[in-house]
Amino acid sequence: MSNHYPFVLEELPYGYDALEPVIDRQTVEIHYGKHHRSYVDNLNKILEGVPDLQDKSLEELMNSEVAAVKNNAGGVWNHNFYWQEMKGEGEGTMPVDLGKKIEMEFGSLVEFKALFEKNAIGRFGSGWGWLVEDSEGKLEIMSTANQDNPLSLGKKPLLGIDVWEHAYYLKYQNRRAEYVGNWWKVVNWEWVGKR
Ligand code: MN3
């Protein structure tokens, strides 16, 4: 995958209906095919006229002081991540190392999930809820607004849930909490553990 201009829409790692019933086919079609694609297209359109930025990586562009560059680059990165961290066949097996680390830092998997959900549900307006690792290897739950990303704060995302309404509105309408609660069923823990 090329990590500079022109950016391409990463292939969806499964079919549009693979995340059913947690995330319905139509939501994936629109979220991936329209929203995610727009971030890629908009970023390319902006960079077309700015040769200085054309050799910058997505991560570098996410730190841009130009809001449109930062927002669209973040939109591309965040959605690449979102599709990769999920899978269709139900909640994957938690890798032992990750499970131990979560237990050590949050008490138990149940307590971790409750905190993660509360944080994601409480994000005001559009944004993302995250599990991140800081520079000392400590886990932390946080959220960001819009398409901001923890990388810009020196924290590495391990898990991130899109809580923009477009991620859930067709199926859940205003019931963000229900979407967040169901979302665990499509988390690919093996993938998360590899990070
Ligand atoms: Mn989205």
Short mmCIF file of C-alpha atoms and ligand atoms in Angstrom, two decimals:
data_model
loop_
_atom_site.label_atom_id
_atom_site.label_comp_id
_atom_site.label_asym_id
_atom_site.label_seq_id
_atom_site.Cartn_x
_atom_site.Cartn_y
_atom_site.Cartn_z
CA MET A 1 0.00 0.00 0.00
CA SER A 2 1.32 3.41 -0.93
CA ASN A 3 1.51 5.79 2.00
CA HIS A 4 1.68 9.06 0.12
CA TYR A 5 -0.15 10.93 -2.61
CA PRO A 6 -2.08 9.73 -4.51
CA PHE A 7 -3.81 7.75 -1.77
CA VAL A 8 -6.04 4.82 -2.67
CA LEU A 9 -9.09 3.48 -0.88
CA GLU A 10 -7.87 0.36 0.95
CA GLU A 11 -9.82 -2.74 0.07
CA LEU A 12 -12.45 -3.83 2.56
CA PRO A 13 -11.08 -7.05 4.16
CA TYR A 14 -14.51 -8.77 3.96
CA GLY A 15 -17.86 -8.50 2.21
CA TYR A 16 -20.36 -5.71 2.87
CA ASP A 17 -22.61 -8.03 4.86
CA ALA A 18 -19.84 -9.74 6.87
CA LEU A 19 -20.51 -7.70 10.02
CA GLU A 20 -24.24 -8.43 10.10
CA PRO A 21 -26.21 -8.26 12.30
CA VAL A 22 -24.07 -5.93 14.41
CA ILE A 23 -23.37 -3.58 11.53
CA ASP A 24 -25.79 -3.92 8.64
CA ARG A 25 -24.86 -4.18 4.99
CA GLN A 26 -26.24 -0.80 3.98
CA THR A 27 -24.28 0.98 6.71
CA VAL A 28 -21.04 -0.65 5.55
CA GLU A 29 -21.81 0.17 1.91
CA ILE A 30 -22.35 3.84 2.68
CA HIS A 31 -19.73 4.18 5.40
CA TYR A 32 -17.01 2.53 3.35
CA GLY A 33 -18.14 3.34 -0.18
CA LYS A 34 -19.15 6.95 0.42
CA HIS A 35 -17.69 8.35 3.65
CA HIS A 36 -14.33 6.59 3.64
CA ARG A 37 -13.96 7.09 -0.11
CA SER A 38 -14.68 10.82 0.26
CA TYR A 39 -11.82 11.25 2.71
CA VAL A 40 -9.45 9.61 0.22
CA ASP A 41 -10.78 11.62 -2.73
CA ASN A 42 -10.83 14.92 -0.85
CA LEU A 43 -7.31 14.43 0.45
CA ASN A 44 -6.05 13.70 -3.07
CA LYS A 45 -7.91 16.71 -4.45
CA ILE A 46 -6.31 19.03 -1.91
CA LEU A 47 -2.82 17.58 -2.40
CA GLU A 48 -3.11 17.80 -6.17
CA GLY A 49 -2.43 21.51 -5.89
CA VAL A 50 0.21 21.30 -3.16
CA PRO A 51 3.36 19.52 -4.48
CA ASP A 52 5.19 20.15 -1.18
CA LEU A 53 2.84 17.76 0.60
CA GLN A 54 2.78 15.03 -2.01
CA ASP A 55 5.63 12.99 -0.54
CA LYS A 56 4.32 13.23 3.03
CA SER A 57 3.02 10.12 4.72
CA LEU A 58 -0.55 9.86 5.97
CA GLU A 59 0.72 10.11 9.56
CA GLU A 60 2.63 13.31 8.75
CA LEU A 61 -0.41 14.81 7.03
CA MET A 62 -2.51 14.04 10.11
CA ASN A 63 -0.38 16.57 11.98
CA SER A 64 -0.86 19.28 9.37
CA GLU A 65 -1.80 22.73 10.56
CA VAL A 66 -4.14 23.02 7.59
CA ALA A 67 -7.47 21.79 8.94
CA ALA A 68 -8.72 20.26 5.67
CA VAL A 69 -5.51 18.23 5.26
CA LYS A 70 -5.50 17.09 8.88
CA ASN A 71 -9.19 16.14 8.88
CA ASN A 72 -9.16 14.21 5.61
CA ALA A 73 -5.86 12.46 6.37
CA GLY A 74 -7.26 11.48 9.78
CA GLY A 75 -10.43 10.28 8.09
CA VAL A 76 -8.44 8.00 5.80
CA TRP A 77 -6.22 6.61 8.59
CA ASN A 78 -9.05 6.10 11.09
CA HIS A 79 -11.25 4.24 8.62
CA ASN A 80 -8.41 2.05 7.34
CA PHE A 81 -7.93 1.08 10.97
CA TYR A 82 -11.63 0.60 11.72
CA TRP A 83 -12.25 -1.91 8.91
CA GLN A 84 -9.09 -3.84 9.77
CA GLU A 85 -9.82 -4.21 13.48
CA MET A 86 -13.18 -5.88 12.86
CA LYS A 87 -14.16 -9.24 11.46
CA GLY A 88 -17.34 -11.10 10.77
CA GLU A 89 -17.23 -14.36 12.62
CA GLY A 90 -18.06 -13.10 16.07
CA GLU A 91 -15.75 -11.78 18.74
CA GLY A 92 -12.31 -13.28 18.20
CA THR A 93 -10.22 -14.96 20.85
CA MET A 94 -8.38 -12.59 23.14
CA PRO A 95 -4.63 -13.19 22.85
CA VAL A 96 -3.24 -14.22 26.25
CA ASP A 97 -0.71 -11.37 26.51
CA LEU A 98 -3.26 -8.69 25.70
CA GLY A 99 -5.82 -10.23 28.06
CA LYS A 100 -3.30 -10.20 30.92
CA LYS A 101 -2.31 -6.62 30.22
CA ILE A 102 -5.94 -5.49 30.18
CA GLU A 103 -6.62 -7.32 33.45
CA MET A 104 -3.55 -5.81 35.06
CA GLU A 105 -4.42 -2.25 34.09
CA PHE A 106 -8.22 -2.25 34.28
CA GLY A 107 -8.95 -5.02 36.80
CA SER A 108 -10.83 -7.29 34.40
CA LEU A 109 -12.05 -7.51 30.83
CA VAL A 110 -15.56 -6.64 32.03
CA GLU A 111 -14.33 -3.48 33.76
CA PHE A 112 -12.27 -2.54 30.72
CA LYS A 113 -15.26 -2.91 28.41
CA ALA A 114 -17.49 -0.87 30.71
CA LEU A 115 -14.96 1.97 30.79
CA PHE A 116 -14.37 1.84 27.05
CA GLU A 117 -18.11 1.94 26.38
CA LYS A 118 -18.71 4.81 28.80
CA ASN A 119 -15.93 6.81 27.17
CA ALA A 120 -17.22 6.17 23.63
CA ILE A 121 -20.84 6.87 24.52
CA GLY A 122 -19.82 10.06 26.33
CA ARG A 123 -17.95 11.54 23.37
CA PHE A 124 -19.95 14.66 22.62
CA GLY A 125 -20.85 14.97 18.93
CA SER A 126 -18.74 13.22 16.31
CA GLY A 127 -15.54 11.41 17.09
CA TRP A 128 -13.84 8.21 18.17
CA GLY A 129 -13.36 6.20 21.35
CA TRP A 130 -9.93 4.60 21.72
CA LEU A 131 -7.80 2.14 23.61
CA VAL A 132 -4.24 3.41 23.23
CA GLU A 133 -0.76 2.61 24.42
CA ASP A 134 1.36 5.50 25.64
CA SER A 135 5.11 5.92 25.12
CA GLU A 136 5.79 3.93 28.30
CA GLY A 137 3.63 1.02 27.17
CA LYS A 138 0.78 1.83 29.53
CA LEU A 139 -2.79 1.35 28.30
CA GLU A 140 -5.24 4.22 28.34
CA ILE A 141 -8.83 4.82 27.29
CA MET A 142 -9.54 8.13 25.60
CA SER A 143 -11.64 9.77 22.93
CA THR A 144 -10.98 12.28 20.16
CA ALA A 145 -13.21 14.72 18.30
CA ASN A 146 -13.95 14.57 14.58
CA GLN A 147 -11.17 12.67 12.77
CA ASP A 148 -8.42 13.50 15.25
CA ASN A 149 -6.13 10.62 16.12
CA PRO A 150 -4.19 9.70 19.30
CA LEU A 151 -0.98 9.39 17.22
CA SER A 152 -0.85 13.18 17.14
CA LEU A 153 -0.59 13.05 20.95
CA GLY A 154 2.17 10.44 20.89
CA LYS A 155 -0.20 7.57 21.72
CA LYS A 156 -0.58 4.41 19.67
CA PRO A 157 -4.14 3.28 18.88
CA LEU A 158 -4.85 -0.39 19.64
CA LEU A 159 -8.63 -0.26 19.26
CA GLY A 160 -10.91 2.51 18.05
CA ILE A 161 -14.64 2.83 17.62
CA ASP A 162 -16.18 5.30 15.20
CA VAL A 163 -19.05 7.04 17.02
CA TRP A 164 -19.99 9.42 14.22
CA GLU A 165 -23.70 8.97 13.57
CA HIS A 166 -22.96 7.67 10.06
CA ALA A 167 -21.37 4.61 11.70
CA TYR A 168 -24.61 3.46 13.30
CA TYR A 169 -27.60 5.67 12.55
CA LEU A 170 -29.34 3.53 9.90
CA LYS A 171 -29.63 0.57 12.23
CA TYR A 172 -29.50 2.10 15.71
CA GLN A 173 -30.77 5.64 15.09
CA ASN A 174 -29.94 7.60 18.25
CA ARG A 175 -29.05 4.51 20.29
CA ARG A 176 -25.28 4.93 20.32
CA ALA A 177 -24.98 2.87 23.51
CA GLU A 178 -26.56 -0.15 21.83
CA TYR A 179 -24.17 0.09 18.87
CA VAL A 180 -21.17 0.39 21.20
CA GLY A 181 -22.35 -2.54 23.33
CA ASN A 182 -22.93 -4.77 20.30
CA TRP A 183 -19.70 -3.75 18.64
CA TRP A 184 -17.57 -6.13 20.76
CA LYS A 185 -19.05 -9.00 18.74
CA VAL A 186 -17.15 -7.89 15.64
CA VAL A 187 -13.81 -6.94 17.22
CA ASN A 188 -10.90 -8.91 15.81
CA TRP A 189 -8.88 -9.37 19.01
CA GLU A 190 -6.14 -11.34 17.25
CA TRP A 191 -5.52 -8.30 15.06
CA VAL A 192 -5.61 -5.94 18.04
CA GLY A 193 -3.17 -8.18 19.93
CA LYS A 194 -0.67 -8.05 17.07
CA ARG A 195 -0.42 -4.31 17.47
MN MN3 B 1 -16.81 7.03 9.92
#
